[in-house]
Amino acid sequence: MTQQVPPTELSERSEPTVLSEPRLTGVRNFRDVGGLPTVDGRRVRPGRLFRSGHLAHATAEDAAFLTSLGLHTVFDFRNAADQRLEGPDVALPGVRNVNLPLTDPADGAEFWKMVRDGDLDQLRAVLSDGQAAGRMSSSYRTIIKERTAEHSRVLHALAEDSVPALMHCAAGKDRAGLSIAVTLLAVGVERDAIEADYLESNAAHRRYKVHRTSDSANAMSPEVMELLNPLFDARAEYLAAAFETIEQTWGDTDTYLSEGLKVAPRTRERLRERLLD
C-alpha cells in the first residue's frame, strides 16, 4: 500500500485454491479476477483483468507466462521509493507499462524505516492498540479521496484500448486492491464479490513473510509479528473504509464515478463491453 514497504521474501507456498492458477516464482499474489458476478447477472470475463505484486523479481519463466496472457498494459501503482527498493518491472515484449503512483514517497518514510529497523518499544508506540489498523484504514480513505485523477485515467484507458490489463503495486494488496475494486465497481460487480476477491490476498500461498533488518532473536518475535500483521493483512474493514469514503464524499457509487472520476455513462458501457462476458 504505502511507500517504502519493508523488504519481504516469499512465504512457503501451499497448493493454490484455483487449480488452473499459475505457480509464479518471483511474482507475488497473482490472479485473474475473471468470473466475479455483477449485480445484473453478468460476470467478469476471464483473461481480461489481472492483479499481482510487483514484477521486478519475475523469473524468465514468470515473464514468459505473463507474456502469454496477451497483455496490452501493465499499471504499476508503486512510487519512486518503491521502485528504488524493489527495482523496475521486468520488460514484457509488446506490453505498455504505465506508472501511476498512488502514494507519495515522502509520506511515511520514517514510519516504514521504523517498521524495518525499530525495536519492540518503538513498534509498540506506533502500532499497538489499533494504531496499525487505523493507519491502514486512513490510507485507504486518502487514496480514494485524493487519487481520483489516477483512478480516472485507469478507467478511461481500460475503456479505450488497454485490455487485457494487469494492475500491481508492491505486494498487490492495497493500492492494486483499491484500483481493482474501483474498476469492479465501475462495471457493476457485486460488493460482496469485490470484498471476497480482495480478501484472497490473505490466502496462504499468496502471503509473504516480513523480513526485518535486525537479525536478533526478538526481531521476529510473536509480539512483533502481532504488531506488524495489520500492515500486511487484507482486512474487510480497510476496504469498508474506502467504500464509506465514497459514500460520505460523493453520496453513492454512481456520483463518485461520474463526478469524482469523470467517467461518463458511455465510458462505463465501454468498460462493461471490454471486461464482462
Short mmCIF file of C-alpha atoms in Angstrom, two decimals:
data_model
loop_
_atom_site.label_atom_id
_atom_site.label_comp_id
_atom_site.label_asym_id
_atom_site.label_seq_id
_atom_site.Cartn_x
_atom_site.Cartn_y
_atom_site.Cartn_z
CA MET A 1 0.00 0.00 0.00
CA THR A 2 2.29 2.71 1.20
CA GLN A 3 5.73 3.69 0.12
CA GLN A 4 8.96 2.12 1.24
CA VAL A 5 7.34 -1.19 2.04
CA PRO A 6 9.67 -3.23 4.22
CA PRO A 7 11.77 -5.81 2.37
CA THR A 8 9.94 -9.09 2.06
CA GLU A 9 10.52 -12.61 0.91
CA LEU A 10 8.11 -15.18 -0.46
CA SER A 11 6.47 -17.45 2.06
CA GLU A 12 6.24 -21.19 1.70
CA ARG A 13 3.53 -21.82 -0.87
CA SER A 14 0.59 -24.12 -0.34
CA GLU A 15 -1.48 -25.58 -3.13
CA PRO A 16 -3.49 -22.85 -4.88
CA THR A 17 -7.22 -22.72 -4.30
CA VAL A 18 -7.71 -22.42 -8.08
CA LEU A 19 -6.20 -25.41 -9.84
CA SER A 20 -5.50 -23.51 -13.07
CA GLU A 21 -3.71 -20.71 -11.24
CA PRO A 22 -0.03 -20.49 -12.23
CA ARG A 23 2.72 -21.03 -9.70
CA LEU A 24 4.87 -17.97 -10.31
CA THR A 25 8.26 -17.94 -8.61
CA GLY A 26 9.11 -14.25 -8.40
CA VAL A 27 5.71 -12.54 -8.63
CA ARG A 28 3.55 -12.40 -5.52
CA ASN A 29 -0.21 -12.55 -5.29
CA PHE A 30 -1.03 -13.01 -8.99
CA ARG A 31 -4.58 -13.78 -10.06
CA ASP A 32 -7.17 -13.34 -12.77
CA VAL A 33 -10.28 -11.60 -11.45
CA GLY A 34 -12.44 -13.25 -14.11
CA GLY A 35 -15.66 -14.89 -13.02
CA LEU A 36 -16.80 -12.31 -10.48
CA PRO A 37 -20.58 -11.70 -10.70
CA THR A 38 -22.25 -8.38 -11.46
CA VAL A 39 -25.49 -7.11 -10.00
CA ASP A 40 -27.21 -7.58 -13.37
CA GLY A 41 -26.28 -11.24 -13.76
CA ARG A 42 -23.15 -10.98 -15.90
CA ARG A 43 -19.59 -11.94 -14.97
CA VAL A 44 -16.11 -10.53 -15.43
CA ARG A 45 -14.61 -12.24 -18.45
CA PRO A 46 -11.53 -14.37 -17.68
CA GLY A 47 -8.30 -13.22 -19.26
CA ARG A 48 -9.19 -9.52 -19.25
CA LEU A 49 -8.11 -8.17 -15.86
CA PHE A 50 -5.30 -9.44 -13.68
CA ARG A 51 -3.70 -8.30 -10.41
CA SER A 52 -0.42 -9.04 -8.64
CA GLY A 53 2.50 -7.76 -6.66
CA HIS A 54 5.40 -6.08 -8.44
CA LEU A 55 7.14 -7.70 -11.41
CA ALA A 56 10.68 -6.63 -10.53
CA HIS A 57 11.74 -10.12 -9.43
CA ALA A 58 9.93 -12.08 -12.13
CA THR A 59 11.95 -15.02 -13.43
CA ALA A 60 12.33 -15.77 -17.13
CA GLU A 61 9.60 -18.41 -16.75
CA ASP A 62 7.34 -15.90 -14.97
CA ALA A 63 7.91 -13.36 -17.74
CA ALA A 64 7.13 -15.95 -20.39
CA PHE A 65 3.85 -16.77 -18.68
CA LEU A 66 2.90 -13.09 -18.32
CA THR A 67 3.73 -12.52 -21.99
CA SER A 68 1.46 -15.41 -22.93
CA LEU A 69 -1.51 -13.55 -21.42
CA GLY A 70 -1.52 -11.11 -24.33
CA LEU A 71 -1.40 -8.10 -22.03
CA HIS A 72 -1.88 -4.66 -23.53
CA THR A 73 -0.97 -2.62 -20.42
CA VAL A 74 0.62 -3.11 -17.00
CA PHE A 75 -0.47 -0.48 -14.48
CA ASP A 76 2.23 -0.02 -11.83
CA PHE A 77 0.95 1.90 -8.79
CA ARG A 78 4.29 1.99 -6.95
CA ASN A 79 6.03 5.26 -6.22
CA ALA A 80 9.68 6.14 -6.83
CA ALA A 81 10.76 4.92 -3.40
CA ASP A 82 9.15 1.53 -4.02
CA GLN A 83 10.90 1.25 -7.36
CA ARG A 84 14.26 2.11 -5.82
CA LEU A 85 13.70 -0.51 -3.12
CA GLU A 86 12.43 -3.31 -5.36
CA GLY A 87 13.67 -2.41 -8.82
CA PRO A 88 11.83 -1.77 -12.08
CA ASP A 89 9.38 -4.24 -13.53
CA VAL A 90 10.77 -6.76 -15.98
CA ALA A 91 10.19 -5.73 -19.58
CA LEU A 92 7.46 -7.73 -21.30
CA PRO A 93 7.66 -7.58 -25.10
CA GLY A 94 4.87 -5.59 -26.69
CA VAL A 95 3.35 -4.57 -23.35
CA ARG A 96 2.90 -0.95 -22.31
CA ASN A 97 3.87 -0.08 -18.75
CA VAL A 98 2.03 2.84 -17.13
CA ASN A 99 3.35 4.08 -13.79
CA LEU A 100 0.68 5.87 -11.73
CA PRO A 101 1.93 6.29 -8.14
CA LEU A 102 -0.93 6.20 -5.68
CA THR A 103 1.17 7.26 -2.69
CA ASP A 104 3.75 9.97 -2.10
CA PRO A 105 7.26 8.58 -1.43
CA ALA A 106 7.85 11.25 1.20
CA ASP A 107 4.73 10.34 3.16
CA GLY A 108 5.55 7.85 5.89
CA ALA A 109 9.20 7.28 5.02
CA GLU A 110 10.25 7.43 8.65
CA PHE A 111 7.35 5.16 9.63
CA TRP A 112 8.44 2.39 7.26
CA LYS A 113 12.05 2.75 8.34
CA MET A 114 10.89 2.19 11.90
CA VAL A 115 8.90 -0.88 10.79
CA ARG A 116 12.07 -2.35 9.28
CA ASP A 117 14.53 -1.28 11.96
CA GLY A 118 12.65 -0.33 15.13
CA ASP A 119 12.85 -2.20 18.42
CA LEU A 120 9.86 -3.57 20.29
CA ASP A 121 9.25 -0.41 22.31
CA GLN A 122 9.22 1.71 19.14
CA LEU A 123 6.82 -0.67 17.43
CA ARG A 124 4.51 -0.69 20.43
CA ALA A 125 4.45 3.10 20.47
CA VAL A 126 3.14 3.45 16.92
CA LEU A 127 1.34 0.17 16.17
CA SER A 128 -0.35 -1.05 19.36
CA ASP A 129 -3.94 -0.51 20.48
CA GLY A 130 -5.36 -0.42 16.97
CA GLN A 131 -2.97 2.21 15.64
CA ALA A 132 -1.67 -0.03 12.82
CA ALA A 133 -5.14 -0.91 11.57
CA GLY A 134 -6.19 2.72 11.91
CA ARG A 135 -3.28 3.79 9.76
CA MET A 136 -4.29 1.33 7.06
CA SER A 137 -7.93 2.44 7.03
CA SER A 138 -6.82 6.06 6.89
CA SER A 139 -4.54 5.39 3.93
CA TYR A 140 -7.39 3.71 2.04
CA ARG A 141 -9.59 6.74 2.67
CA THR A 142 -6.84 9.08 1.48
CA ILE A 143 -6.27 7.19 -1.77
CA ILE A 144 -9.98 7.23 -2.59
CA LYS A 145 -10.31 10.97 -1.90
CA GLU A 146 -7.01 12.24 -3.30
CA ARG A 147 -6.19 9.94 -6.22
CA THR A 148 -9.30 10.46 -8.30
CA ALA A 149 -7.27 11.65 -11.31
CA GLU A 150 -5.22 8.44 -11.30
CA HIS A 151 -8.23 6.18 -11.00
CA SER A 152 -10.00 8.17 -13.70
CA ARG A 153 -7.04 7.67 -16.01
CA VAL A 154 -7.07 3.92 -15.40
CA LEU A 155 -10.78 3.56 -16.18
CA HIS A 156 -10.58 5.66 -19.32
CA ALA A 157 -7.55 3.69 -20.52
CA LEU A 158 -9.35 0.39 -19.96
CA ALA A 159 -12.39 1.67 -21.83
CA GLU A 160 -10.26 2.81 -24.76
CA ASP A 161 -7.63 0.17 -25.54
CA SER A 162 -5.74 -1.13 -22.50
CA VAL A 163 -7.29 -4.58 -22.10
CA PRO A 164 -6.09 -7.19 -21.19
CA ALA A 165 -4.51 -5.37 -18.27
CA LEU A 166 -2.52 -6.22 -15.17
CA MET A 167 -2.64 -3.95 -12.11
CA HIS A 168 0.02 -4.16 -9.45
CA CYS A 169 1.68 -2.30 -6.61
CA ALA A 170 4.37 -3.68 -4.31
CA ALA A 171 2.55 -6.56 -2.64
CA GLY A 172 -0.59 -6.49 -4.79
CA LYS A 173 -2.81 -5.97 -1.76
CA ASP A 174 -3.60 -2.31 -1.06
CA ARG A 175 -3.04 0.08 -3.96
CA ALA A 176 -3.70 -2.60 -6.57
CA GLY A 177 -6.55 -3.89 -4.41
CA LEU A 178 -8.22 -0.49 -4.33
CA SER A 179 -7.73 0.08 -8.05
CA ILE A 180 -9.19 -3.31 -8.87
CA ALA A 181 -12.11 -2.57 -6.53
CA VAL A 182 -12.79 0.77 -8.24
CA THR A 183 -12.71 -0.91 -11.65
CA LEU A 184 -15.08 -3.63 -10.50
CA LEU A 185 -17.46 -1.05 -9.03
CA ALA A 186 -17.49 0.73 -12.39
CA VAL A 187 -18.71 -2.39 -14.22
CA GLY A 188 -21.26 -3.29 -11.54
CA VAL A 189 -19.62 -6.22 -9.75
CA GLU A 190 -21.37 -7.14 -6.51
CA ARG A 191 -19.79 -5.62 -3.41
CA ASP A 192 -19.56 -8.97 -1.66
CA ALA A 193 -17.66 -10.39 -4.63
CA ILE A 194 -15.27 -7.41 -4.65
CA GLU A 195 -14.58 -7.97 -0.96
CA ALA A 196 -14.08 -11.72 -1.44
CA ASP A 197 -11.52 -11.11 -4.19
CA TYR A 198 -9.75 -8.51 -2.06
CA LEU A 199 -9.52 -10.90 0.90
CA GLU A 200 -7.91 -13.55 -1.33
CA SER A 201 -4.63 -11.71 -0.68
CA ASN A 202 -4.68 -13.39 2.75
CA ALA A 203 -4.55 -16.91 1.27
CA ALA A 204 -1.57 -18.93 2.49
CA HIS A 205 0.01 -19.28 -0.95
CA ARG A 206 -0.25 -15.51 -1.58
CA ARG A 207 1.11 -14.14 1.69
CA TYR A 208 4.77 -13.48 2.26
CA LYS A 209 6.95 -13.28 5.34
CA VAL A 210 8.13 -9.91 6.56
CA HIS A 211 11.89 -9.56 6.68
CA ARG A 212 13.24 -7.09 9.21
CA THR A 213 16.71 -5.59 9.13
CA SER A 214 17.67 -6.85 12.59
CA ASP A 215 18.76 -10.48 12.89
CA SER A 216 18.30 -10.58 16.65
CA ALA A 217 16.18 -13.29 18.24
CA ASN A 218 13.48 -10.75 19.10
CA ALA A 219 13.24 -9.13 15.66
CA MET A 220 10.51 -11.55 14.56
CA SER A 221 9.07 -12.46 17.94
CA PRO A 222 5.36 -13.31 18.22
CA GLU A 223 4.65 -9.89 19.73
CA VAL A 224 6.49 -8.11 16.93
CA MET A 225 4.59 -10.06 14.31
CA GLU A 226 1.29 -9.38 16.07
CA LEU A 227 2.08 -5.66 15.92
CA LEU A 228 3.06 -5.82 12.25
CA ASN A 229 0.28 -8.08 10.97
CA PRO A 230 -2.32 -5.31 10.47
CA LEU A 231 0.04 -3.66 7.98
CA PHE A 232 0.29 -6.79 5.87
CA ASP A 233 -3.23 -8.17 6.21
CA ALA A 234 -6.05 -7.59 3.78
CA ARG A 235 -8.92 -6.74 6.13
CA ALA A 236 -12.55 -6.16 5.28
CA GLU A 237 -12.52 -3.07 7.49
CA TYR A 238 -9.91 -1.43 5.24
CA LEU A 239 -11.98 -1.91 2.10
CA ALA A 240 -15.09 -0.84 4.02
CA ALA A 241 -13.30 2.41 4.88
CA ALA A 242 -12.81 3.03 1.17
CA PHE A 243 -16.45 2.34 0.37
CA GLU A 244 -17.59 4.53 3.27
CA THR A 245 -15.40 7.35 1.97
CA ILE A 246 -17.09 7.12 -1.43
CA GLU A 247 -20.49 7.40 0.20
CA GLN A 248 -19.51 10.15 2.64
CA THR A 249 -17.80 12.25 -0.04
CA TRP A 250 -19.98 11.69 -3.12
CA GLY A 251 -23.17 10.15 -1.74
CA ASP A 252 -23.15 6.99 -3.87
CA THR A 253 -21.05 5.00 -6.31
CA ASP A 254 -22.66 6.43 -9.46
CA THR A 255 -21.88 10.00 -8.37
CA TYR A 256 -18.34 9.02 -7.38
CA LEU A 257 -17.78 7.60 -10.85
CA SER A 258 -19.46 10.42 -12.77
CA GLU A 259 -18.32 13.43 -10.73
CA GLY A 260 -15.30 12.18 -8.82
CA LEU A 261 -13.70 10.16 -11.62
CA LYS A 262 -15.34 11.94 -14.58
CA VAL A 263 -16.47 8.65 -16.08
CA ALA A 264 -19.47 9.20 -18.35
CA PRO A 265 -22.20 6.55 -18.78
CA ARG A 266 -20.94 5.75 -22.29
CA THR A 267 -17.45 5.11 -20.87
CA ARG A 268 -18.88 2.75 -18.26
CA GLU A 269 -20.71 0.92 -21.02
CA ARG A 270 -17.45 0.53 -22.97
CA LEU A 271 -15.84 -0.82 -19.81
CA ARG A 272 -18.60 -3.38 -19.48
CA GLU A 273 -18.17 -4.38 -23.13
CA ARG A 274 -14.44 -4.88 -22.64
CA LEU A 275 -14.45 -6.58 -19.25
CA LEU A 276 -17.70 -8.54 -18.95
CA ASP A 277 -18.95 -11.66 -20.67
#
